[in-house]
Coordinates of C-alpha atoms and ligand atoms in Angstrom, one line a residue:
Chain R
X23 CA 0.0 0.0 0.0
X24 CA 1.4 3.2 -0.6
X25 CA 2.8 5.6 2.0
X26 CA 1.4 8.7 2.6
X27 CA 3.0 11.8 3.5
X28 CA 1.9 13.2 6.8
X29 CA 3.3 16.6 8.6
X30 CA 2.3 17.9 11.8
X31 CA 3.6 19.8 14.5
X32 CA 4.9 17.5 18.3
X33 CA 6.0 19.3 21.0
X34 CA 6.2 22.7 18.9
X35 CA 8.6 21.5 16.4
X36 CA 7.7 20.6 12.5
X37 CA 8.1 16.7 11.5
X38 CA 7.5 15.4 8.4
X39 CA 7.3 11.8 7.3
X40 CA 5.9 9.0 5.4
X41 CA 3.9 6.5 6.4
X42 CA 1.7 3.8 6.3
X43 CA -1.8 4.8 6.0
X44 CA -2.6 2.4 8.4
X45 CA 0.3 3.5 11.2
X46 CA -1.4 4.6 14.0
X47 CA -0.5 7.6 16.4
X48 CA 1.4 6.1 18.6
X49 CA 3.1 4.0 16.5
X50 CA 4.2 7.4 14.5
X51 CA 5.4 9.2 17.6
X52 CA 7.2 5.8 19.4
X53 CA 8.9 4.5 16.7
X54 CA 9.1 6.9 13.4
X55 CA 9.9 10.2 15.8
X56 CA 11.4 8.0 18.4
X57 CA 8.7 9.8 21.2
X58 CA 8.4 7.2 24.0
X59 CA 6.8 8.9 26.6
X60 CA 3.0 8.1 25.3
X61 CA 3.0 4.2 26.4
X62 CA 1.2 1.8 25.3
X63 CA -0.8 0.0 28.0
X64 CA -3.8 -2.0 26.7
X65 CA -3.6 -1.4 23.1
X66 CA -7.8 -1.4 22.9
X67 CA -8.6 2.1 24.1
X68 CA -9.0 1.7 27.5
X69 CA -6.0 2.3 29.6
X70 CA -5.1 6.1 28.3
X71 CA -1.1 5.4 28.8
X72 CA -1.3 6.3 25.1
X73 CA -3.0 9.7 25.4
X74 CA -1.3 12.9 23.7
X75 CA -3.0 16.6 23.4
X76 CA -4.3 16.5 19.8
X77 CA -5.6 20.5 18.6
X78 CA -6.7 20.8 22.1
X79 CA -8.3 17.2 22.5
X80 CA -7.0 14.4 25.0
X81 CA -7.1 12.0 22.5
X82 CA -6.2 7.6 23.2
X83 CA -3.2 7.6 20.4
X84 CA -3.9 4.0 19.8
X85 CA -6.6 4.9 18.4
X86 CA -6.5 7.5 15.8
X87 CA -4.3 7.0 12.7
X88 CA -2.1 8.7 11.6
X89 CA -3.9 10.7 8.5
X90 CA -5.9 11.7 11.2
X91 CA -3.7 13.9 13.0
X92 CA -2.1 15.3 9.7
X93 CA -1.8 18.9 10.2
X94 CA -2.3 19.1 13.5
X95 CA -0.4 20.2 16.5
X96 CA 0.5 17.2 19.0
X97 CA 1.4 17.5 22.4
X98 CA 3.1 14.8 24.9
X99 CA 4.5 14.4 27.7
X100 CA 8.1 15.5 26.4
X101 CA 6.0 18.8 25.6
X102 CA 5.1 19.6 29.1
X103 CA 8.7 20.9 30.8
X104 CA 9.4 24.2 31.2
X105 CA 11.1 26.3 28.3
X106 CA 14.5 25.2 30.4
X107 CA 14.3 21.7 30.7
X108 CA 13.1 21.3 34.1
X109 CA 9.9 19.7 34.8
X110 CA 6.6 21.4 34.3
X111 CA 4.0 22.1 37.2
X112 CA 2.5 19.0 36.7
X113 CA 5.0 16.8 36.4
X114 CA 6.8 18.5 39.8
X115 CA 3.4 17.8 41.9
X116 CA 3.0 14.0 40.7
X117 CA 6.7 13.5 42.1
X118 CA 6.0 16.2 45.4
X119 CA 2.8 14.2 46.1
X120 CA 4.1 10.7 44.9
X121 CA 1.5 10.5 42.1
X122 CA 3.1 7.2 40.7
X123 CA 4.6 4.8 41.6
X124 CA 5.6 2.3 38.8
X125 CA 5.0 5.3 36.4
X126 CA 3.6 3.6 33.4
X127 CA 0.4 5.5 33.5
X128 CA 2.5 8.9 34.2
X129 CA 2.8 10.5 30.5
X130 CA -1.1 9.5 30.2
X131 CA -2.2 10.7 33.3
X132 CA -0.2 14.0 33.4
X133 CA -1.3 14.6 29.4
X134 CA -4.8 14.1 30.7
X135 CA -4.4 16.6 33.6
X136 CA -3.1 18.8 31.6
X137 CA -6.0 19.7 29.4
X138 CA -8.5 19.1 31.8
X139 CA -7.1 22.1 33.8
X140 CA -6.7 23.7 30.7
X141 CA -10.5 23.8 30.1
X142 CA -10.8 24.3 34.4
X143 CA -8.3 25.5 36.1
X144 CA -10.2 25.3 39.3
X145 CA -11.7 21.6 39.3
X146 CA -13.6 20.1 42.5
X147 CA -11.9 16.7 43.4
X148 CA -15.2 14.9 42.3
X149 CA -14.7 16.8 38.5
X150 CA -11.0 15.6 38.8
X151 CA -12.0 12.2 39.1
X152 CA -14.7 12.4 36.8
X153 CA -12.1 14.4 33.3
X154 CA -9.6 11.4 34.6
X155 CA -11.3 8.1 34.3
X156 CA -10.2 7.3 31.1
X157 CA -7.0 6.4 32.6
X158 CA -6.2 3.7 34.5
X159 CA -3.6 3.1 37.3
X160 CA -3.0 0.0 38.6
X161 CA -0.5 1.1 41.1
X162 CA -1.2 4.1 43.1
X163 CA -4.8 3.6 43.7
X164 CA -5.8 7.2 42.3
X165 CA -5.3 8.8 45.9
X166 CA -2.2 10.9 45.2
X167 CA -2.8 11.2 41.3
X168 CA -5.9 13.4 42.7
X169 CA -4.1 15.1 45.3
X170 CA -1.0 15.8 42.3
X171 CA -3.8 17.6 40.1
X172 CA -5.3 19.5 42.6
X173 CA -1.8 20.6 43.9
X174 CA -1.0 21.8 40.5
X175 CA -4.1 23.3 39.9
X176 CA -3.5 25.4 43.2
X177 CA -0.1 26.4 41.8
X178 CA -1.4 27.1 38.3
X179 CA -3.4 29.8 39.7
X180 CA -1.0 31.4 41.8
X181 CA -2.5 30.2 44.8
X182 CA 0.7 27.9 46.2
X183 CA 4.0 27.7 45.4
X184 CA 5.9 24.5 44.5
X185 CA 7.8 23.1 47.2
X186 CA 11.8 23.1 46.2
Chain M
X4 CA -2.4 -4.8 16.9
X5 CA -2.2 -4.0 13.6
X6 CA -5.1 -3.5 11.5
X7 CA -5.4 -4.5 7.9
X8 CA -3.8 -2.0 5.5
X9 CA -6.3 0.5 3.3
X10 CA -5.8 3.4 1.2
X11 CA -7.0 6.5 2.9
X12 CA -9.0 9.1 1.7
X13 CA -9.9 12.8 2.9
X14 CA -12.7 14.1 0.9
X15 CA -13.3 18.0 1.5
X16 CA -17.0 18.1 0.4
X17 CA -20.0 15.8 0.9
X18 CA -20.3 15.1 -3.5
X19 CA -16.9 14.2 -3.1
X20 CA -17.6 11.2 -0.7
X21 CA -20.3 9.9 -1.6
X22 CA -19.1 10.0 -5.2
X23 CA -15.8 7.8 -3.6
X24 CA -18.2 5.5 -1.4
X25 CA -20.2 4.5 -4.7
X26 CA -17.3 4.3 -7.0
X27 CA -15.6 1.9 -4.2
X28 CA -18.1 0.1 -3.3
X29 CA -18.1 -2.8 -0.7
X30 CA -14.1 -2.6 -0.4
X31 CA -14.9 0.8 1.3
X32 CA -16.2 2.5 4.8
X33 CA -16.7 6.0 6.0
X34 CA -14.3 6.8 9.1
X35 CA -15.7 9.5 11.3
X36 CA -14.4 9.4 15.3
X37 CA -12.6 5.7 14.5
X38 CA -13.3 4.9 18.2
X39 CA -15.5 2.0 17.0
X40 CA -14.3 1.2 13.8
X41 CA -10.6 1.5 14.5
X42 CA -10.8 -1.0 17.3
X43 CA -12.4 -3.4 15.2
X44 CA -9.7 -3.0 12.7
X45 CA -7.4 -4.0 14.9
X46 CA -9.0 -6.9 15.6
X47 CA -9.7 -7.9 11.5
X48 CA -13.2 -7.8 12.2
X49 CA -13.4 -5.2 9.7
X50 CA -10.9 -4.8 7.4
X51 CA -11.9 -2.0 4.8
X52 CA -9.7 -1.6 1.7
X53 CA -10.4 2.3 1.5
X54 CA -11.2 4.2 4.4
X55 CA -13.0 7.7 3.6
X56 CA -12.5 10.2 6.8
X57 CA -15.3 12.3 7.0
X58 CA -13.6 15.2 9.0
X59 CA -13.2 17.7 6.5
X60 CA -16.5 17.9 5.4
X61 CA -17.2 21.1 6.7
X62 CA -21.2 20.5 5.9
X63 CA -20.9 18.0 8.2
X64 CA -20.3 20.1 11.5
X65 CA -22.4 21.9 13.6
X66 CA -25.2 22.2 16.2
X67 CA -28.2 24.6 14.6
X68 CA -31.2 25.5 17.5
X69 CA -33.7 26.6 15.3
X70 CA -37.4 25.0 14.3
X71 CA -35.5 21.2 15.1
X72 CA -32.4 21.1 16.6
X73 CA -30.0 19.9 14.1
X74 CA -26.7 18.0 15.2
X75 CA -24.1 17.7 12.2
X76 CA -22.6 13.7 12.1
X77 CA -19.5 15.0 12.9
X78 CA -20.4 16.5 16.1
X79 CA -18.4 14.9 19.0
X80 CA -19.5 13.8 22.1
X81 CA -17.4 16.3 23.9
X82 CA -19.0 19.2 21.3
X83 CA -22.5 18.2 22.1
X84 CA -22.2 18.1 25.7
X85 CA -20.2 21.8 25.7
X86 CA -23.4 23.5 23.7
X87 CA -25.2 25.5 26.1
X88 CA -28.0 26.2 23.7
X89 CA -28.6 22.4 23.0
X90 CA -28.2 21.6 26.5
X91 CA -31.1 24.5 27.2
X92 CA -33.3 23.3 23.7
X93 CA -32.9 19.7 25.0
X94 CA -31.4 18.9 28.4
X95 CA -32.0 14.9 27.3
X96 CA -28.9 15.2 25.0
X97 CA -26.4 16.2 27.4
X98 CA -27.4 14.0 30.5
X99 CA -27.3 10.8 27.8
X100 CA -23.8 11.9 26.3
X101 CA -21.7 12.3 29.8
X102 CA -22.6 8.9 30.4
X103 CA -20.9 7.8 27.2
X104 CA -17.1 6.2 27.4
X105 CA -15.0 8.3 28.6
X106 CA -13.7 12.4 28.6
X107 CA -11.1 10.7 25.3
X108 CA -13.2 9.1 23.7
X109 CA -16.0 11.4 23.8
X110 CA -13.4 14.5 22.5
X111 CA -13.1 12.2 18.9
X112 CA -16.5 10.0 18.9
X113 CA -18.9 11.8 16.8
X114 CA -23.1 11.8 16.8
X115 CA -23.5 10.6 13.9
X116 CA -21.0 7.7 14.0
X117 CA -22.6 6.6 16.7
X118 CA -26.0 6.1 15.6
X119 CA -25.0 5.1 12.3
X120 CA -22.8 2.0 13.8
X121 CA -25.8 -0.2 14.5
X122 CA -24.0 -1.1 17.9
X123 CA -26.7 -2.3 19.8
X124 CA -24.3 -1.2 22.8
X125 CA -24.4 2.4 21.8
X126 CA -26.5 5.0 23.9
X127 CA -27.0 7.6 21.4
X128 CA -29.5 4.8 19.1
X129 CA -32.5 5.0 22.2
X130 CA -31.9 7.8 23.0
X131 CA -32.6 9.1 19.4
X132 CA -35.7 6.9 19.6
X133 CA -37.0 8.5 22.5
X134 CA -36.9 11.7 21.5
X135 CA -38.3 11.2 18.3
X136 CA -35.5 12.1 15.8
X137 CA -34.7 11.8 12.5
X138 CA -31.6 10.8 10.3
X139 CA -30.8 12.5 6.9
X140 CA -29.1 10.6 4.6
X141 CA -27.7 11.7 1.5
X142 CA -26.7 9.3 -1.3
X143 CA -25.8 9.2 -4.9
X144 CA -29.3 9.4 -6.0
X145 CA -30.1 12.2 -3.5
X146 CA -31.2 12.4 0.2
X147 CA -33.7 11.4 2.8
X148 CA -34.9 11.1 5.9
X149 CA -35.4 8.0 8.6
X150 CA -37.1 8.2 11.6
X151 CA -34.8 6.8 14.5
X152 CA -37.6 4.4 15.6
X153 CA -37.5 2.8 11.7
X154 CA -33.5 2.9 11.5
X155 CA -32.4 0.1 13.4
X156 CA -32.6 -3.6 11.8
X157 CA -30.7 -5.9 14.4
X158 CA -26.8 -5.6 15.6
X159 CA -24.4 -3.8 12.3
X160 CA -27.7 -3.8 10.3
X161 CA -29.6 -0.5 9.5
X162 CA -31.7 1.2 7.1
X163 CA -28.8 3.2 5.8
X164 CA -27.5 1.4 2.3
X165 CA -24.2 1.2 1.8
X166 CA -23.5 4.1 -0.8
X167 CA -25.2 6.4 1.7
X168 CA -23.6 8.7 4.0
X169 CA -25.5 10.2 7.8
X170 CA -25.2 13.9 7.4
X171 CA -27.1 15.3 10.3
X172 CA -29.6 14.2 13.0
X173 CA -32.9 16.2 13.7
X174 CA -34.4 16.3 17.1
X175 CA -37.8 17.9 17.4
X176 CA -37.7 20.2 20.4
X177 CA -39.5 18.7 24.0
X178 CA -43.1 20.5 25.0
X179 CA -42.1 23.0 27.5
X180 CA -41.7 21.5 31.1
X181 CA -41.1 18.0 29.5
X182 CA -39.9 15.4 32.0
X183 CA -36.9 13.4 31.5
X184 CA -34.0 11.1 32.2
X185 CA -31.3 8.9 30.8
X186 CA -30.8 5.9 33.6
X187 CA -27.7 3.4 32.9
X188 CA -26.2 0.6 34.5
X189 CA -22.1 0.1 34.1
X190 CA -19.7 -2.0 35.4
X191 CA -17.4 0.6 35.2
X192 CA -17.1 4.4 33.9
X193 CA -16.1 3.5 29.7
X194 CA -18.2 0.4 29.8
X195 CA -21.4 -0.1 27.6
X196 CA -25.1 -0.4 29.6
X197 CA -25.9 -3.8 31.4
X198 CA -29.1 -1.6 31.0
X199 CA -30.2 1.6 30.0
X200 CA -33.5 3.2 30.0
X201 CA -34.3 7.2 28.3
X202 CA -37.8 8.4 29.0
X203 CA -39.4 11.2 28.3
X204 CA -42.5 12.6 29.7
X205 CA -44.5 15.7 28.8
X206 CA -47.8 17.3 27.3
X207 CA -47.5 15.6 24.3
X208 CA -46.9 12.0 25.4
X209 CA -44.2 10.1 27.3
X210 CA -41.2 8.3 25.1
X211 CA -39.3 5.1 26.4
X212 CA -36.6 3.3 25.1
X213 CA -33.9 0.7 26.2
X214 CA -30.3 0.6 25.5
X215 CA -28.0 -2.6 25.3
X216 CA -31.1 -5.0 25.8
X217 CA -31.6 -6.7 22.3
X218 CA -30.2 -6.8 19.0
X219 CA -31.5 -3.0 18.4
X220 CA -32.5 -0.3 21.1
X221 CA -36.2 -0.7 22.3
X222 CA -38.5 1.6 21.5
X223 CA -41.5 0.8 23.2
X224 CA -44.3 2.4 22.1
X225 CA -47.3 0.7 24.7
X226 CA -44.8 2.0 27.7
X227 CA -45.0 5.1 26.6
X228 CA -48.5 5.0 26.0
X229 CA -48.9 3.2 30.0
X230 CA -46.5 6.0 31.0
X231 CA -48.6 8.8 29.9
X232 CA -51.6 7.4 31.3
X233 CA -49.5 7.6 34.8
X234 CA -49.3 3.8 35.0
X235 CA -45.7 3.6 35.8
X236 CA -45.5 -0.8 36.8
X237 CA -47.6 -0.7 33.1
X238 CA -45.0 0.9 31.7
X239 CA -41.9 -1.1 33.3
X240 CA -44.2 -4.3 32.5
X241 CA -44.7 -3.3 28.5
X242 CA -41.4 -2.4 28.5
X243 CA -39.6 -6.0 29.6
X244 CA -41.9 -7.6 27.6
X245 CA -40.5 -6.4 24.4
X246 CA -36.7 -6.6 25.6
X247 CA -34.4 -9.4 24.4
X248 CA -31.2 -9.7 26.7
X249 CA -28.4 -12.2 26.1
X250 CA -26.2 -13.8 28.6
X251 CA -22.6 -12.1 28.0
X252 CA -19.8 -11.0 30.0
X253 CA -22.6 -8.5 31.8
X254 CA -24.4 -11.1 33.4
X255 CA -27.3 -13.4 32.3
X256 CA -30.4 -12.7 30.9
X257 CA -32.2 -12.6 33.7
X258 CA -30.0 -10.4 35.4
X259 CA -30.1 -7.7 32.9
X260 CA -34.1 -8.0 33.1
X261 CA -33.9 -7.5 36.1
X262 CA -31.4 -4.4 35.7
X263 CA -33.4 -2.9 33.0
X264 CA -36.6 -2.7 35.3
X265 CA -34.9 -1.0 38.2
X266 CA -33.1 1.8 35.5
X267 CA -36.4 2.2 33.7
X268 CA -38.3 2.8 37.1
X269 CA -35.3 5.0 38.2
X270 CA -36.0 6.8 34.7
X271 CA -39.2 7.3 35.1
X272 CA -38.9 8.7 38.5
X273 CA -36.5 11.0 37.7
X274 CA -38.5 11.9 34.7
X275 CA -41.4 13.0 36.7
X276 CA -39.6 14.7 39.4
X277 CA -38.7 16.9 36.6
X278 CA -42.0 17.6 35.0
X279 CA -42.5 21.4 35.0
Ligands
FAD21 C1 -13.3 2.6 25.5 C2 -14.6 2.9 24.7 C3 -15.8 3.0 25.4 C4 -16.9 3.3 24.8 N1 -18.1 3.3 25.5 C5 -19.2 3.7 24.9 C6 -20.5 3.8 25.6 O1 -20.5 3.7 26.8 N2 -21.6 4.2 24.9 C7 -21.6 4.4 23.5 O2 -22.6 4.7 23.0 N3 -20.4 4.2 22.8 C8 -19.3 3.9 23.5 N4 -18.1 3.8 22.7 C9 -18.2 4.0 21.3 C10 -17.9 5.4 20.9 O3 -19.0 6.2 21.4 C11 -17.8 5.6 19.4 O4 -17.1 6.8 19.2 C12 -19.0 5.6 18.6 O5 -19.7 4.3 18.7 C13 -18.8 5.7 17.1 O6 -18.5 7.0 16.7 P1 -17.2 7.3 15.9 O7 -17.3 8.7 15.5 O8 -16.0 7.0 16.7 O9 -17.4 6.4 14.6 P2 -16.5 5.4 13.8 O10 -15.8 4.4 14.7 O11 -15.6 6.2 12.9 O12 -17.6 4.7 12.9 C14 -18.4 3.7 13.4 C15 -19.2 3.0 12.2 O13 -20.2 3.9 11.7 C16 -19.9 4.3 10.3 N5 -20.1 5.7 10.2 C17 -19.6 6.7 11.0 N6 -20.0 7.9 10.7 C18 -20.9 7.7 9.7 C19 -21.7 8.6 8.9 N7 -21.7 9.9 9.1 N8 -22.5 8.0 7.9 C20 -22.5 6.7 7.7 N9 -21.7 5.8 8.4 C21 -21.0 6.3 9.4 C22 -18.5 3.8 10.1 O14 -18.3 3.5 8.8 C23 -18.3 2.7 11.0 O15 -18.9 1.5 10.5 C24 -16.9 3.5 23.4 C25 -15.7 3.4 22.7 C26 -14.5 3.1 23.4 C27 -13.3 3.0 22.6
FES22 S1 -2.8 1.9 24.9 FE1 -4.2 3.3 24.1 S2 -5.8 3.2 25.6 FE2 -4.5 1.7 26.3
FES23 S1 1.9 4.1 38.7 FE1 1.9 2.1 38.0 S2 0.2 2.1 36.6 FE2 0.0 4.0 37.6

């Protein structure tokens, strides 16, 4: 089958590439871009360890081919650090408030988080729980994934500062 | 999991696909969210040679609030459940959709591809029935229009022929101070109904369907006529009679049966309760 030629923009920067029409997303990012933060957990939509920001969407990348995100601006994990390299507020309160623990669900998770305090930056815990249960955790229990997003929520309006 | 390879096409009008879907034929399927096709590609239970994505069909988008509330097929989920207006024209809509999968899924399933699938798992099918809506189709000889309650033939099997493409759903707006509710039963947030009931109840009438309890959703037309007359136990009672559960990883038939009564009652209560 021929290959197509897809071009979009991850983590702010331009790729171009060709490929399989029938590649999926995070087949592109993991092995053609060499992205491996996005995991792959179930493989059947479930688990969201494959979720990446897609034009504003949390979208399962196991599930969305490629042609289907050609043109549009992706977003993973990598993407989420500050401008210097350190990590993100996010990232920081999952390791202040031991958000994970194996970490396989992390990049999901904090992808997740990350545009559900996008569209509300001031979430109850029950509306946390609620934008997050398309992923799964088999570790933590959920506990201090809650507390994580709540803490950076907090920070992200100004409200508390990041412990050092 | 790998799914079969296909050619893949982006039409940017609707002439343009359904001029593609006819010339290809059997060897090809329309792709709108992919979050029920794709996973059945994966598992070569449907293996299309050509897949035609629907998403930049422009004609396709869209919530309109005027004389009918019209949802484009392309809609998502996560679209439908942002619309105030909608939510305001037809509070039904809303309550039904936030009970679908989950935040990622709803951001990329689309309206349309939901109803069109013929999933007998899929909420938006009795829901649609309830409420009394109708499906435009448009095909290479032309377009039409199905009633919900006539769409549904038994699981993967609907009235929409295979050169056709769903371009839009029309609901017709509730009476003022119409009651209602969409009741389901889930193992688990993401999961399809073990049961789920939408009624409606207003001046005009009362509506009930059931979700995930045949081969098709359940209209049932004497519940809704029990319902309106205020006989609620008529209404569960019309209601089971006309289900069709199957023992499956939900539980046996009996179960669900019983399942179904408690969401329809809970439905109906609910439904009442909010009767203005
Ligand atoms: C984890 C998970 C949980 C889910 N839970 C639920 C749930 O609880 N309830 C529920 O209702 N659904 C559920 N779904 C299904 C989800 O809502 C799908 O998105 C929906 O069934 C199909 O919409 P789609 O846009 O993804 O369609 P697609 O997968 O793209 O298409 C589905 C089928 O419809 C056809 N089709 C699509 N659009 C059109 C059109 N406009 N005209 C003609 N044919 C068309 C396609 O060719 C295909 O055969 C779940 C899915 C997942 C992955
Ligand atoms: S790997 Fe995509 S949802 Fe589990
Ligand atoms: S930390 Fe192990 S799966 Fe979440």
């Amino acid at each position: 089958m021929a290959k197509m030629h897809v071009k979009m923009t991850v983590n702010g920067t331009q790729v171009e590439a060709l490929a399989e029409p029938r590649t999926l997303l995070i087949h592109f990012l993991r092995e053609e871009l060499g992205i491996t933060g996005p995991h792959i957990g179930c493989e059947t939509s479930h688990c969201g360890a494959c979720t990446v920001d897609v034009d504003g969407r949390s979208v399962k990348s196991c599930t969305m081919f490629v042609g289907q995100a050609n043109g549009a601006s992706v977003t993973t994990v990598e993407g989420l650090v500050n401008p210097d390299g350190s990590l993100g507020v996010l990232q920081e309160m999952f390791r202040e408030h031991h958000g994970l623990q194996c970490g396989f669900c992390t990049p999901g998770m904090i992808t997740r988080a990350h545009r559900l305090l996008q569209e509300n930056p001031n979430p109850s815990e029950e509306e946390v729980r609620f934008g997050m249960s398309g992923n799964l955790c088999r570790c933590t229990g959920y506990q201090n994934i809650v507390k994580a997003i709540m803490a950076a929520a907090a920070v992200l309006r100004g409200e508390k500062e990041a412990a050092e | 999991m790998i799914p079969g390879a296909f050619e893949y096409h982006r039409p940017e009008t609707l002439g343009e696909a359904t001029g593609l879907l006819s010339q290809l034929g059997d060897s090809a399927r329309v792709l709108a969210g992919g979050h029920s096709l794709i996973p059945m590609m994966k598992l070569r239970m449907a293996a299309p040679e050509h897949l035609i994505d629907l998403a930049a069909i422009a004609d396709l988008r869209g919530i309109a609030v005027g004389d009918d509330i019209r949802i484009g097929a392309m809609v998502t989920q996560a679209e439908l459940i942002a619309h105030d207006g909608l939510a305001a024209a037809c509070p039904l809509l809303r309550e039904a959709a936030l009970q679908i999968a989950d935040p990622q899924v709803r951001y990329v399933g689309t309206v349309g591809g939901n109803v069109a699938n013929g999933d007998p798992g899929n909420d938006m099918p009795g829901l649609m029935q309830c409420l009394g809506a109708r499906y435009s189709l448009a095909g290479p000889g032309g377009t039409r229009e199905v009633a919900a309650r006539d769409f549904y033939i038994s699981a993967y099997e609907t009235a929409r022929a295979d050169d056709e493409i769903l371009t839009g759903i029309l609901v017709p707006h509730p009476a003022p101070g119409t009651g209602y509710a969409y009741e389901k039963q889930k193992r688990k947030i993401g999961d399809y109904a073990t049961a789920a009931a939408a009624v409606t109840i207003g001046r005009n009438g009362a509506s009930v369907a059931m979700t995930n309890l045949a081969d098709r959703p359940i209209w049932s037309e004497a519940a809704g006529k029990a319902l309106a007359a205020g006989d609620a136990a008529g209404a569960v009672a019309a209601a089971l009679a006309e289900i069709d559960p199957g023992d499956d990883n939900r539980g046996p038939a009996e179960f669900k049966r019983h399942v179904a009564g408690v969401m329809l009652r809970r439905a109906i209560d609910r439904a009442r309760a909010r009767m203005g």
